[in-house]
């Protein structure tokens, strides 16, 4: 029997938390430095390719040392009171140790629980949903959610199917308690039978053989495009329904910045009203995988394109194949 749709949230009460009473409700918000300059200190990497000596972990700490404390200061939260750090990334090349504990330590959250989230381009949405659950359950009060990628480490510069698409970057948000709810239920899923649509060119254990080659990212572009143009609108509509809001109530649509055709195609399929701002940061930053949604959020905030308190529909999608979407209140 289908679940009854919850009544729409009033605009003043932001986004509904929980799914029709499933478990306790606990309001929280996303905190981001508004009107921050678009530079490294603000958590945005202007360059598409960092110097070769910068690995993924060294790429992230400057972002968190300068930008996350600013967001924490807005909420009056010292770094040492951060309970959990979640790092979404598909380009951290070490299976162990994970990158998140080092990121947490370098940002001053020395006692925080920390873990990597491996959901590729949908990773930020998965991490944000995990932060939601941690706060709702009472296991965490403040969670830093990071999306960070060094895609140049895993892309073949000679591969015409991927080299021109991907970029490097990092973005972070702080999720904490608030008087009113600030995030809607997540709608997510995966289609593991299509895992080869975005995959490595060779297994990493092949490096043990004499003829081993470095694995690089490969993508079946047409197959991914066909999947995305049907999956993104469907997932987006489900997230709107779960939050109890309509497209008319949105201020922004912020999908994963895969490419402009998919972004514009999804916006068109959703028939968004003219006032809804569509994030197109892919034009400047490229496809930064798990970092693309927080970077696009910050780009809209930095230029004042979205009002504080406006509702934004976030949709991540990519390798897996996997997807995740939720409605949030912009800080």
PDB file of C-alpha atoms in Angstrom:
ATOM      1  CA  UNK A   1       0.000   0.000   0.000  1.00  0.00           C
ATOM      2  CA  UNK A   2       1.569   3.336  -0.987  1.00  0.00           C
ATOM      3  CA  UNK A   3       2.569   5.642   1.832  1.00  0.00           C
ATOM      4  CA  UNK A   4       0.417   8.738   2.215  1.00  0.00           C
ATOM      5  CA  UNK A   5       2.227  11.870   1.047  1.00  0.00           C
ATOM      6  CA  UNK A   6       3.002  14.231   3.949  1.00  0.00           C
ATOM      7  CA  UNK A   7       1.343  17.633   3.855  1.00  0.00           C
ATOM      8  CA  UNK A   8       3.479  20.333   2.221  1.00  0.00           C
ATOM      9  CA  UNK A   9       5.795  22.248   4.526  1.00  0.00           C
ATOM     10  CA  UNK A  10       4.985  25.877   4.960  1.00  0.00           C
ATOM     11  CA  UNK A  11       7.631  28.128   3.470  1.00  0.00           C
ATOM     12  CA  UNK A  12       8.511  29.495   6.905  1.00  0.00           C
ATOM     13  CA  UNK A  13       9.220  26.051   8.312  1.00  0.00           C
ATOM     14  CA  UNK A  14      11.667  25.031   5.598  1.00  0.00           C
ATOM     15  CA  UNK A  15      11.940  21.372   4.632  1.00  0.00           C
ATOM     16  CA  UNK A  16      10.187  18.536   6.385  1.00  0.00           C
ATOM     17  CA  UNK A  17      12.448  16.197   8.312  1.00  0.00           C
ATOM     18  CA  UNK A  18      11.816  12.494   8.421  1.00  0.00           C
ATOM     19  CA  UNK A  19       9.506  10.373   6.312  1.00  0.00           C
ATOM     20  CA  UNK A  20       5.960  10.601   7.574  1.00  0.00           C
ATOM     21  CA  UNK A  21       6.890  10.008  11.202  1.00  0.00           C
ATOM     22  CA  UNK A  22       9.484   7.279  10.721  1.00  0.00           C
ATOM     23  CA  UNK A  23      11.540   7.836  13.852  1.00  0.00           C
ATOM     24  CA  UNK A  24      12.212  11.011  15.850  1.00  0.00           C
ATOM     25  CA  UNK A  25      12.489  14.365  14.120  1.00  0.00           C
ATOM     26  CA  UNK A  26      15.579  16.496  14.756  1.00  0.00           C
ATOM     27  CA  UNK A  27      15.957  19.792  12.968  1.00  0.00           C
ATOM     28  CA  UNK A  28      19.321  20.725  11.554  1.00  0.00           C
ATOM     29  CA  UNK A  29      20.791  23.023   8.981  1.00  0.00           C
ATOM     30  CA  UNK A  30      23.625  23.305   6.501  1.00  0.00           C
ATOM     31  CA  UNK A  31      26.098  26.050   7.308  1.00  0.00           C
ATOM     32  CA  UNK A  32      28.264  27.542   4.579  1.00  0.00           C
ATOM     33  CA  UNK A  33      30.292  30.758   4.415  1.00  0.00           C
ATOM     34  CA  UNK A  34      28.097  33.052   2.342  1.00  0.00           C
ATOM     35  CA  UNK A  35      29.603  35.528  -0.112  1.00  0.00           C
ATOM     36  CA  UNK A  36      32.983  33.856   0.260  1.00  0.00           C
ATOM     37  CA  UNK A  37      35.513  34.720  -2.455  1.00  0.00           C
ATOM     38  CA  UNK A  38      36.031  32.063  -5.086  1.00  0.00           C
ATOM     39  CA  UNK A  39      39.530  31.033  -4.135  1.00  0.00           C
ATOM     40  CA  UNK A  40      41.378  28.261  -2.339  1.00  0.00           C
ATOM     41  CA  UNK A  41      40.674  29.705   1.108  1.00  0.00           C
ATOM     42  CA  UNK A  42      36.958  29.668   0.372  1.00  0.00           C
ATOM     43  CA  UNK A  43      37.082  25.991  -0.420  1.00  0.00           C
ATOM     44  CA  UNK A  44      37.075  26.282  -4.183  1.00  0.00           C
ATOM     45  CA  UNK A  45      40.003  25.346  -6.379  1.00  0.00           C
ATOM     46  CA  UNK A  46      40.270  27.695  -9.338  1.00  0.00           C
ATOM     47  CA  UNK A  47      42.804  25.495 -11.097  1.00  0.00           C
ATOM     48  CA  UNK A  48      41.631  22.398 -12.911  1.00  0.00           C
ATOM     49  CA  UNK A  49      44.878  20.525 -12.175  1.00  0.00           C
ATOM     50  CA  UNK A  50      46.848  21.044  -8.928  1.00  0.00           C
ATOM     51  CA  UNK A  51      50.641  20.595  -8.942  1.00  0.00           C
ATOM     52  CA  UNK A  52      51.770  16.997  -9.170  1.00  0.00           C
ATOM     53  CA  UNK A  53      53.116  16.973  -5.615  1.00  0.00           C
ATOM     54  CA  UNK A  54      49.645  17.619  -4.169  1.00  0.00           C
ATOM     55  CA  UNK A  55      47.909  14.352  -3.378  1.00  0.00           C
ATOM     56  CA  UNK A  56      44.259  14.149  -2.396  1.00  0.00           C
ATOM     57  CA  UNK A  57      44.820  14.527   1.340  1.00  0.00           C
ATOM     58  CA  UNK A  58      47.134  17.522   0.906  1.00  0.00           C
ATOM     59  CA  UNK A  59      44.573  18.994  -1.459  1.00  0.00           C
ATOM     60  CA  UNK A  60      41.870  19.034   1.196  1.00  0.00           C
ATOM     61  CA  UNK A  61      43.320  20.487   4.412  1.00  0.00           C
ATOM     62  CA  UNK A  62      43.692  24.090   3.141  1.00  0.00           C
ATOM     63  CA  UNK A  63      39.998  23.987   2.315  1.00  0.00           C
ATOM     64  CA  UNK A  64      39.063  22.822   5.789  1.00  0.00           C
ATOM     65  CA  UNK A  65      41.634  24.910   7.662  1.00  0.00           C
ATOM     66  CA  UNK A  66      40.267  28.144   6.170  1.00  0.00           C
ATOM     67  CA  UNK A  67      36.707  27.509   5.087  1.00  0.00           C
ATOM     68  CA  UNK A  68      35.224  25.003   7.531  1.00  0.00           C
ATOM     69  CA  UNK A  69      36.286  27.042  10.596  1.00  0.00           C
ATOM     70  CA  UNK A  70      34.526  30.037   9.026  1.00  0.00           C
ATOM     71  CA  UNK A  71      31.327  28.018   8.743  1.00  0.00           C
ATOM     72  CA  UNK A  72      31.852  26.651  12.243  1.00  0.00           C
ATOM     73  CA  UNK A  73      32.316  30.192  13.559  1.00  0.00           C
ATOM     74  CA  UNK A  74      28.963  31.197  12.087  1.00  0.00           C
ATOM     75  CA  UNK A  75      27.352  28.559  14.276  1.00  0.00           C
ATOM     76  CA  UNK A  76      29.648  29.230  17.239  1.00  0.00           C
ATOM     77  CA  UNK A  77      31.086  25.726  17.042  1.00  0.00           C
ATOM     78  CA  UNK A  78      34.806  25.153  17.811  1.00  0.00           C
ATOM     79  CA  UNK A  79      36.488  22.513  15.592  1.00  0.00           C
ATOM     80  CA  UNK A  80      37.137  20.299  18.588  1.00  0.00           C
ATOM     81  CA  UNK A  81      33.377  19.927  19.120  1.00  0.00           C
ATOM     82  CA  UNK A  82      32.824  18.418  15.662  1.00  0.00           C
ATOM     83  CA  UNK A  83      31.624  14.878  16.239  1.00  0.00           C
ATOM     84  CA  UNK A  84      32.023  13.391  12.769  1.00  0.00           C
ATOM     85  CA  UNK A  85      33.814  14.121   9.497  1.00  0.00           C
ATOM     86  CA  UNK A  86      32.524  12.446   6.331  1.00  0.00           C
ATOM     87  CA  UNK A  87      34.681  12.609   3.212  1.00  0.00           C
ATOM     88  CA  UNK A  88      33.082  11.739  -0.128  1.00  0.00           C
ATOM     89  CA  UNK A  89      35.625  10.930  -2.832  1.00  0.00           C
ATOM     90  CA  UNK A  90      36.288   8.491  -5.662  1.00  0.00           C
ATOM     91  CA  UNK A  91      39.871   9.582  -6.322  1.00  0.00           C
ATOM     92  CA  UNK A  92      41.596   8.737  -3.027  1.00  0.00           C
ATOM     93  CA  UNK A  93      43.942   6.004  -4.207  1.00  0.00           C
ATOM     94  CA  UNK A  94      44.626   4.348  -0.844  1.00  0.00           C
ATOM     95  CA  UNK A  95      42.305   1.635   0.408  1.00  0.00           C
ATOM     96  CA  UNK A  96      43.904   2.121   3.808  1.00  0.00           C
ATOM     97  CA  UNK A  97      44.295   4.334   5.687  1.00  0.00           C
ATOM     98  CA  UNK A  98      41.210   6.365   4.755  1.00  0.00           C
ATOM     99  CA  UNK A  99      41.631  10.072   4.092  1.00  0.00           C
ATOM    100  CA  UNK A 100      38.917  11.373   6.432  1.00  0.00           C
ATOM    101  CA  UNK A 101      40.805  10.909   9.744  1.00  0.00           C
ATOM    102  CA  UNK A 102      43.759  12.933   8.449  1.00  0.00           C
ATOM    103  CA  UNK A 103      41.431  15.647   7.181  1.00  0.00           C
ATOM    104  CA  UNK A 104      39.686  15.744  10.566  1.00  0.00           C
ATOM    105  CA  UNK A 105      42.988  16.001  12.411  1.00  0.00           C
ATOM    106  CA  UNK A 106      44.314  18.801  10.220  1.00  0.00           C
ATOM    107  CA  UNK A 107      41.151  20.872  10.635  1.00  0.00           C
ATOM    108  CA  UNK A 108      41.326  20.588  14.414  1.00  0.00           C
ATOM    109  CA  UNK A 109      38.602  17.978  14.931  1.00  0.00           C
ATOM    110  CA  UNK A 110      41.164  15.712  16.538  1.00  0.00           C
ATOM    111  CA  UNK A 111      38.718  13.420  18.352  1.00  0.00           C
ATOM    112  CA  UNK A 112      36.017  13.230  15.698  1.00  0.00           C
ATOM    113  CA  UNK A 113      34.825  10.035  14.137  1.00  0.00           C
ATOM    114  CA  UNK A 114      35.853  10.087  10.494  1.00  0.00           C
ATOM    115  CA  UNK A 115      35.211   7.917   7.468  1.00  0.00           C
ATOM    116  CA  UNK A 116      35.388   7.984   3.694  1.00  0.00           C
ATOM    117  CA  UNK A 117      32.202   7.633   1.644  1.00  0.00           C
ATOM    118  CA  UNK A 118      32.685   5.914  -1.703  1.00  0.00           C
ATOM    119  CA  UNK A 119      29.648   6.665  -3.851  1.00  0.00           C
ATOM    120  CA  UNK A 120      31.463   8.501  -6.652  1.00  0.00           C
ATOM    121  CA  UNK A 121      29.519  11.416  -8.142  1.00  0.00           C
ATOM    122  CA  UNK A 122      26.596  10.745  -5.799  1.00  0.00           C
ATOM    123  CA  UNK A 123      28.917  10.648  -2.796  1.00  0.00           C
ATOM    124  CA  UNK A 124      28.101  14.080  -1.408  1.00  0.00           C
ATOM    125  CA  UNK A 125      24.388  13.252  -1.300  1.00  0.00           C
ATOM    126  CA  UNK A 126      25.109   9.938   0.396  1.00  0.00           C
ATOM    127  CA  UNK A 127      27.358  11.639   2.950  1.00  0.00           C
ATOM    128  CA  UNK A 128      24.777  14.352   3.590  1.00  0.00           C
ATOM    129  CA  UNK A 129      22.120  11.698   4.188  1.00  0.00           C
ATOM    130  CA  UNK A 130      24.485   9.903   6.561  1.00  0.00           C
ATOM    131  CA  UNK A 131      25.007  13.148   8.468  1.00  0.00           C
ATOM    132  CA  UNK A 132      21.214  13.474   8.647  1.00  0.00           C
ATOM    133  CA  UNK A 133      20.880  10.019  10.166  1.00  0.00           C
ATOM    134  CA  UNK A 134      23.725  10.574  12.622  1.00  0.00           C
ATOM    135  CA  UNK A 135      22.116  13.741  13.929  1.00  0.00           C
ATOM    136  CA  UNK A 136      18.581  12.329  13.993  1.00  0.00           C
ATOM    137  CA  UNK A 137      19.765   9.304  15.973  1.00  0.00           C
ATOM    138  CA  UNK A 138      21.657  11.435  18.474  1.00  0.00           C
ATOM    139  CA  UNK A 139      25.010   9.863  17.620  1.00  0.00           C
ATOM    140  CA  UNK A 140      26.392  13.196  16.385  1.00  0.00           C
ATOM    141  CA  UNK A 141      25.539  16.827  16.949  1.00  0.00           C
ATOM    142  CA  UNK A 142      27.814  18.484  14.396  1.00  0.00           C
ATOM    143  CA  UNK A 143      29.055  16.817  11.216  1.00  0.00           C
ATOM    144  CA  UNK A 144      31.424  18.169   8.571  1.00  0.00           C
ATOM    145  CA  UNK A 145      30.581  16.801   5.118  1.00  0.00           C
ATOM    146  CA  UNK A 146      33.297  17.097   2.474  1.00  0.00           C
ATOM    147  CA  UNK A 147      33.330  16.353  -1.228  1.00  0.00           C
ATOM    148  CA  UNK A 148      36.873  16.330  -2.580  1.00  0.00           C
ATOM    149  CA  UNK A 149      38.404  15.013  -5.776  1.00  0.00           C
ATOM    150  CA  UNK A 150      41.674  14.953  -7.650  1.00  0.00           C
ATOM    151  CA  UNK A 151      40.302  13.468 -10.837  1.00  0.00           C
ATOM    152  CA  UNK A 152      43.526  14.110 -12.735  1.00  0.00           C
ATOM    153  CA  UNK A 153      45.011  11.186 -10.781  1.00  0.00           C
ATOM    154  CA  UNK A 154      42.575   8.686 -12.280  1.00  0.00           C
ATOM    155  CA  UNK A 155      41.884  10.069 -15.763  1.00  0.00           C
ATOM    156  CA  UNK A 156      43.968   9.279 -18.844  1.00  0.00           C
ATOM    157  CA  UNK A 157      44.840  12.651 -20.437  1.00  0.00           C
ATOM    158  CA  UNK A 158      44.732  10.968 -23.852  1.00  0.00           C
ATOM    159  CA  UNK A 159      41.263   9.475 -23.398  1.00  0.00           C
ATOM    160  CA  UNK A 160      38.854  11.603 -25.434  1.00  0.00           C
ATOM    161  CA  UNK A 161      35.900  10.203 -23.492  1.00  0.00           C
ATOM    162  CA  UNK A 162      36.968  11.532 -20.082  1.00  0.00           C
ATOM    163  CA  UNK A 163      39.998  13.831 -20.197  1.00  0.00           C
ATOM    164  CA  UNK A 164      38.146  16.988 -21.197  1.00  0.00           C
ATOM    165  CA  UNK A 165      35.277  16.432 -18.746  1.00  0.00           C
ATOM    166  CA  UNK A 166      36.832  16.111 -15.322  1.00  0.00           C
ATOM    167  CA  UNK A 167      38.387  18.640 -12.967  1.00  0.00           C
ATOM    168  CA  UNK A 168      39.824  18.797  -9.453  1.00  0.00           C
ATOM    169  CA  UNK A 169      38.191  20.521  -6.504  1.00  0.00           C
ATOM    170  CA  UNK A 170      36.850  20.348  -2.979  1.00  0.00           C
ATOM    171  CA  UNK A 171      33.867  21.700  -1.089  1.00  0.00           C
ATOM    172  CA  UNK A 172      32.584  21.291   2.453  1.00  0.00           C
ATOM    173  CA  UNK A 173      29.515  22.011   4.541  1.00  0.00           C
ATOM    174  CA  UNK A 174      28.855  21.861   8.262  1.00  0.00           C
ATOM    175  CA  UNK A 175      25.640  20.192   9.358  1.00  0.00           C
ATOM    176  CA  UNK A 176      24.331  20.983  12.807  1.00  0.00           C
ATOM    177  CA  UNK A 177      21.217  21.442  14.954  1.00  0.00           C
ATOM    178  CA  UNK A 178      18.824  24.304  14.246  1.00  0.00           C
ATOM    179  CA  UNK A 179      15.477  25.620  15.411  1.00  0.00           C
ATOM    180  CA  UNK A 180      13.855  24.604  12.117  1.00  0.00           C
ATOM    181  CA  UNK A 181      14.525  21.617   9.838  1.00  0.00           C
ATOM    182  CA  UNK A 182      16.902  22.345   6.986  1.00  0.00           C
ATOM    183  CA  UNK A 183      17.052  19.169   4.948  1.00  0.00           C
ATOM    184  CA  UNK A 184      14.576  16.741   3.436  1.00  0.00           C
ATOM    185  CA  UNK A 185      14.561  12.949   3.245  1.00  0.00           C
ATOM    186  CA  UNK A 186      17.061  11.375   0.901  1.00  0.00           C
ATOM    187  CA  UNK A 187      15.915   9.452  -2.163  1.00  0.00           C
ATOM    188  CA  UNK A 188      18.711   7.206  -3.311  1.00  0.00           C
ATOM    189  CA  UNK A 189      19.368   4.000  -5.169  1.00  0.00           C
ATOM    190  CA  UNK A 190      21.769   2.030  -7.327  1.00  0.00           C
ATOM    191  CA  UNK A 191      21.874  -0.181 -10.408  1.00  0.00           C
ATOM    192  CA  UNK A 192      24.837  -2.468  -9.947  1.00  0.00           C
ATOM    193  CA  UNK A 193      24.083  -4.337 -13.145  1.00  0.00           C
ATOM    194  CA  UNK A 194      25.314  -1.233 -14.977  1.00  0.00           C
ATOM    195  CA  UNK A 195      28.537  -0.870 -13.008  1.00  0.00           C
ATOM    196  CA  UNK A 196      30.714  -1.171 -16.104  1.00  0.00           C
ATOM    197  CA  UNK A 197      29.302   2.046 -17.592  1.00  0.00           C
ATOM    198  CA  UNK A 198      31.825   4.003 -15.499  1.00  0.00           C
ATOM    199  CA  UNK A 199      34.758   1.890 -14.384  1.00  0.00           C
ATOM    200  CA  UNK A 200      38.525   1.556 -14.398  1.00  0.00           C
ATOM    201  CA  UNK A 201      40.294   0.354 -17.512  1.00  0.00           C
ATOM    202  CA  UNK A 202      42.030  -2.443 -15.590  1.00  0.00           C
ATOM    203  CA  UNK A 203      41.911  -3.961 -12.090  1.00  0.00           C
ATOM    204  CA  UNK A 204      44.370  -2.562  -9.579  1.00  0.00           C
ATOM    205  CA  UNK A 205      45.617  -6.035  -8.697  1.00  0.00           C
ATOM    206  CA  UNK A 206      46.818  -6.306 -12.295  1.00  0.00           C
ATOM    207  CA  UNK A 207      49.762  -4.137 -11.306  1.00  0.00           C
ATOM    208  CA  UNK A 208      51.332  -7.243  -9.791  1.00  0.00           C
ATOM    209  CA  UNK A 209      51.826  -8.711 -13.249  1.00  0.00           C
ATOM    210  CA  UNK A 210      54.797  -8.007 -15.458  1.00  0.00           C
ATOM    211  CA  UNK A 211      52.692  -6.252 -18.099  1.00  0.00           C
ATOM    212  CA  UNK A 212      50.702  -4.168 -15.619  1.00  0.00           C
ATOM    213  CA  UNK A 213      49.411  -0.745 -16.650  1.00  0.00           C
ATOM    214  CA  UNK A 214      48.021   2.022 -14.498  1.00  0.00           C
ATOM    215  CA  UNK A 215      44.199   1.774 -14.332  1.00  0.00           C
ATOM    216  CA  UNK A 216      42.368   4.894 -15.463  1.00  0.00           C
ATOM    217  CA  UNK A 217      38.734   5.912 -15.539  1.00  0.00           C
ATOM    218  CA  UNK A 218      36.702   4.819 -18.547  1.00  0.00           C
ATOM    219  CA  UNK A 219      33.131   5.808 -19.328  1.00  0.00           C
ATOM    220  CA  UNK A 220      30.501   4.683 -21.799  1.00  0.00           C
ATOM    221  CA  UNK A 221      29.282   8.212 -22.457  1.00  0.00           C
ATOM    222  CA  UNK A 222      26.147   7.412 -24.494  1.00  0.00           C
ATOM    223  CA  UNK A 223      24.979   4.788 -21.989  1.00  0.00           C
ATOM    224  CA  UNK A 224      25.562   7.099 -19.031  1.00  0.00           C
ATOM    225  CA  UNK A 225      23.759   9.935 -20.788  1.00  0.00           C
ATOM    226  CA  UNK A 226      20.697   7.794 -21.518  1.00  0.00           C
ATOM    227  CA  UNK A 227      20.614   6.592 -17.925  1.00  0.00           C
ATOM    228  CA  UNK A 228      21.074  10.075 -16.453  1.00  0.00           C
ATOM    229  CA  UNK A 229      18.400  11.855 -18.489  1.00  0.00           C
ATOM    230  CA  UNK A 230      15.801   9.373 -17.234  1.00  0.00           C
ATOM    231  CA  UNK A 231      17.097   8.762 -13.700  1.00  0.00           C
ATOM    232  CA  UNK A 232      17.794  12.345 -12.625  1.00  0.00           C
ATOM    233  CA  UNK A 233      14.285  13.754 -13.249  1.00  0.00           C
ATOM    234  CA  UNK A 234      12.664  10.682 -11.691  1.00  0.00           C
ATOM    235  CA  UNK A 235      14.870  10.870  -8.595  1.00  0.00           C
ATOM    236  CA  UNK A 236      14.400  14.627  -8.352  1.00  0.00           C
ATOM    237  CA  UNK A 237      10.611  14.326  -8.429  1.00  0.00           C
ATOM    238  CA  UNK A 238      10.741  11.644  -5.742  1.00  0.00           C
ATOM    239  CA  UNK A 239      12.888  13.883  -3.523  1.00  0.00           C
ATOM    240  CA  UNK A 240      10.436  16.756  -3.950  1.00  0.00           C
ATOM    241  CA  UNK A 241       7.558  14.465  -3.055  1.00  0.00           C
ATOM    242  CA  UNK A 242       9.406  13.097  -0.007  1.00  0.00           C
ATOM    243  CA  UNK A 243      10.043  16.655   1.216  1.00  0.00           C
ATOM    244  CA  UNK A 244       6.473  17.682   0.537  1.00  0.00           C
ATOM    245  CA  UNK A 245       7.364  20.620  -1.714  1.00  0.00           C
ATOM    246  CA  UNK A 246       6.794  21.546  -5.352  1.00  0.00           C
ATOM    247  CA  UNK A 247       9.049  22.993  -8.031  1.00  0.00           C
ATOM    248  CA  UNK A 248       7.275  26.333  -7.543  1.00  0.00           C
ATOM    249  CA  UNK A 249       8.703  26.484  -4.011  1.00  0.00           C
ATOM    250  CA  UNK A 250      12.292  25.928  -5.142  1.00  0.00           C
ATOM    251  CA  UNK A 251      14.876  28.666  -5.389  1.00  0.00           C
ATOM    252  CA  UNK A 252      17.542  26.498  -7.028  1.00  0.00           C
ATOM    253  CA  UNK A 253      18.161  23.207  -8.787  1.00  0.00           C
ATOM    254  CA  UNK A 254      21.686  21.930  -8.105  1.00  0.00           C
ATOM    255  CA  UNK A 255      22.404  18.644  -9.869  1.00  0.00           C
ATOM    256  CA  UNK A 256      25.779  16.936 -10.095  1.00  0.00           C
ATOM    257  CA  UNK A 257      27.742  18.875 -12.688  1.00  0.00           C
ATOM    258  CA  UNK A 258      28.272  15.976 -15.087  1.00  0.00           C
ATOM    259  CA  UNK A 259      27.989  18.005 -18.273  1.00  0.00           C
ATOM    260  CA  UNK A 260      25.823  20.832 -19.536  1.00  0.00           C
ATOM    261  CA  UNK A 261      23.601  18.607 -21.698  1.00  0.00           C
ATOM    262  CA  UNK A 262      22.548  16.488 -18.732  1.00  0.00           C
ATOM    263  CA  UNK A 263      22.095  19.505 -16.440  1.00  0.00           C
ATOM    264  CA  UNK A 264      19.940  21.381 -18.944  1.00  0.00           C
ATOM    265  CA  UNK A 265      18.085  18.231 -19.981  1.00  0.00           C
ATOM    266  CA  UNK A 266      17.135  17.451 -16.388  1.00  0.00           C
ATOM    267  CA  UNK A 267      16.026  21.033 -15.762  1.00  0.00           C
ATOM    268  CA  UNK A 268      13.865  20.924 -18.876  1.00  0.00           C
ATOM    269  CA  UNK A 269      12.317  17.574 -17.944  1.00  0.00           C
ATOM    270  CA  UNK A 270      11.374  18.928 -14.514  1.00  0.00           C
ATOM    271  CA  UNK A 271       9.664  21.929 -16.142  1.00  0.00           C
ATOM    272  CA  UNK A 272      11.109  24.273 -13.556  1.00  0.00           C
ATOM    273  CA  UNK A 273       9.494  27.698 -13.208  1.00  0.00           C
ATOM    274  CA  UNK A 274      11.541  30.620 -14.593  1.00  0.00           C
ATOM    275  CA  UNK A 275      12.515  31.841 -11.121  1.00  0.00           C
ATOM    276  CA  UNK A 276      14.364  28.600 -10.245  1.00  0.00           C
ATOM    277  CA  UNK A 277      18.118  29.079 -10.664  1.00  0.00           C
ATOM    278  CA  UNK A 278      19.870  26.132 -12.318  1.00  0.00           C
ATOM    279  CA  UNK A 279      23.489  25.529 -11.286  1.00  0.00           C
ATOM    280  CA  UNK A 280      25.844  25.393 -14.271  1.00  0.00           C
ATOM    281  CA  UNK A 281      29.203  25.476 -12.509  1.00  0.00           C
ATOM    282  CA  UNK A 282      30.426  22.697 -14.819  1.00  0.00           C
ATOM    283  CA  UNK A 283      31.262  25.445 -17.329  1.00  0.00           C
ATOM    284  CA  UNK A 284      33.954  26.758 -14.964  1.00  0.00           C
ATOM    285  CA  UNK A 285      35.002  23.814 -12.803  1.00  0.00           C
ATOM    286  CA  UNK A 286      34.375  20.800 -15.003  1.00  0.00           C
ATOM    287  CA  UNK A 287      33.012  17.558 -13.602  1.00  0.00           C
ATOM    288  CA  UNK A 288      34.482  17.324 -10.104  1.00  0.00           C
ATOM    289  CA  UNK A 289      32.535  14.190  -9.126  1.00  0.00           C
ATOM    290  CA  UNK A 290      31.713  14.199  -5.386  1.00  0.00           C
ATOM    291  CA  UNK A 291      32.848  17.818  -5.072  1.00  0.00           C
ATOM    292  CA  UNK A 292      30.570  19.188  -7.779  1.00  0.00           C
ATOM    293  CA  UNK A 293      27.395  19.719  -5.742  1.00  0.00           C
ATOM    294  CA  UNK A 294      28.991  21.624  -2.817  1.00  0.00           C
ATOM    295  CA  UNK A 295      31.067  23.652  -5.278  1.00  0.00           C
ATOM    296  CA  UNK A 296      27.958  24.538  -7.270  1.00  0.00           C
ATOM    297  CA  UNK A 297      26.139  25.449  -4.051  1.00  0.00           C
ATOM    298  CA  UNK A 298      28.926  27.793  -3.081  1.00  0.00           C
ATOM    299  CA  UNK A 299      29.115  29.366  -6.527  1.00  0.00           C
ATOM    300  CA  UNK A 300      25.429  30.305  -6.352  1.00  0.00           C
ATOM    301  CA  UNK A 301      25.796  31.667  -2.824  1.00  0.00           C
ATOM    302  CA  UNK A 302      28.949  33.610  -3.637  1.00  0.00           C
ATOM    303  CA  UNK A 303      27.299  35.592  -6.414  1.00  0.00           C
ATOM    304  CA  UNK A 304      24.026  36.030  -4.563  1.00  0.00           C
ATOM    305  CA  UNK A 305      22.009  34.037  -7.088  1.00  0.00           C
ATOM    306  CA  UNK A 306      20.025  32.215  -4.398  1.00  0.00           C
ATOM    307  CA  UNK A 307      18.458  33.901  -1.351  1.00  0.00           C
ATOM    308  CA  UNK A 308      19.321  32.756   2.125  1.00  0.00           C
ATOM    309  CA  UNK A 309      16.672  30.338   3.295  1.00  0.00           C
ATOM    310  CA  UNK A 310      15.688  29.382  -0.248  1.00  0.00           C
ATOM    311  CA  UNK A 311      14.976  25.768  -1.033  1.00  0.00           C
ATOM    312  CA  UNK A 312      17.422  23.901  -3.255  1.00  0.00           C
ATOM    313  CA  UNK A 313      16.990  20.508  -4.864  1.00  0.00           C
ATOM    314  CA  UNK A 314      20.282  18.571  -4.849  1.00  0.00           C
ATOM    315  CA  UNK A 315      20.780  15.533  -7.085  1.00  0.00           C
ATOM    316  CA  UNK A 316      23.937  13.444  -7.329  1.00  0.00           C
ATOM    317  CA  UNK A 317      24.369  10.641  -9.861  1.00  0.00           C
ATOM    318  CA  UNK A 318      27.147   8.651 -11.466  1.00  0.00           C
ATOM    319  CA  UNK A 319      29.378   5.595 -11.153  1.00  0.00           C
ATOM    320  CA  UNK A 320      27.817   2.573  -9.557  1.00  0.00           C
ATOM    321  CA  UNK A 321      25.510   3.408 -11.134  1.00  0.00           C
ATOM    322  CA  UNK A 322      24.105   5.291  -8.161  1.00  0.00           C
ATOM    323  CA  UNK A 323      22.068   8.366  -7.334  1.00  0.00           C
ATOM    324  CA  UNK A 324      20.968  10.421  -4.320  1.00  0.00           C
ATOM    325  CA  UNK A 325      18.732  13.474  -4.019  1.00  0.00           C
ATOM    326  CA  UNK A 326      17.370  15.683  -1.257  1.00  0.00           C
ATOM    327  CA  UNK A 327      15.851  19.123  -0.754  1.00  0.00           C
ATOM    328  CA  UNK A 328      17.792  21.478   1.522  1.00  0.00           C
ATOM    329  CA  UNK A 329      17.512  25.007   2.827  1.00  0.00           C
ATOM    330  CA  UNK A 330      20.334  27.165   1.501  1.00  0.00           C
ATOM    331  CA  UNK A 331      22.275  28.902   4.306  1.00  0.00           C
TER     332      UNK A 331
END
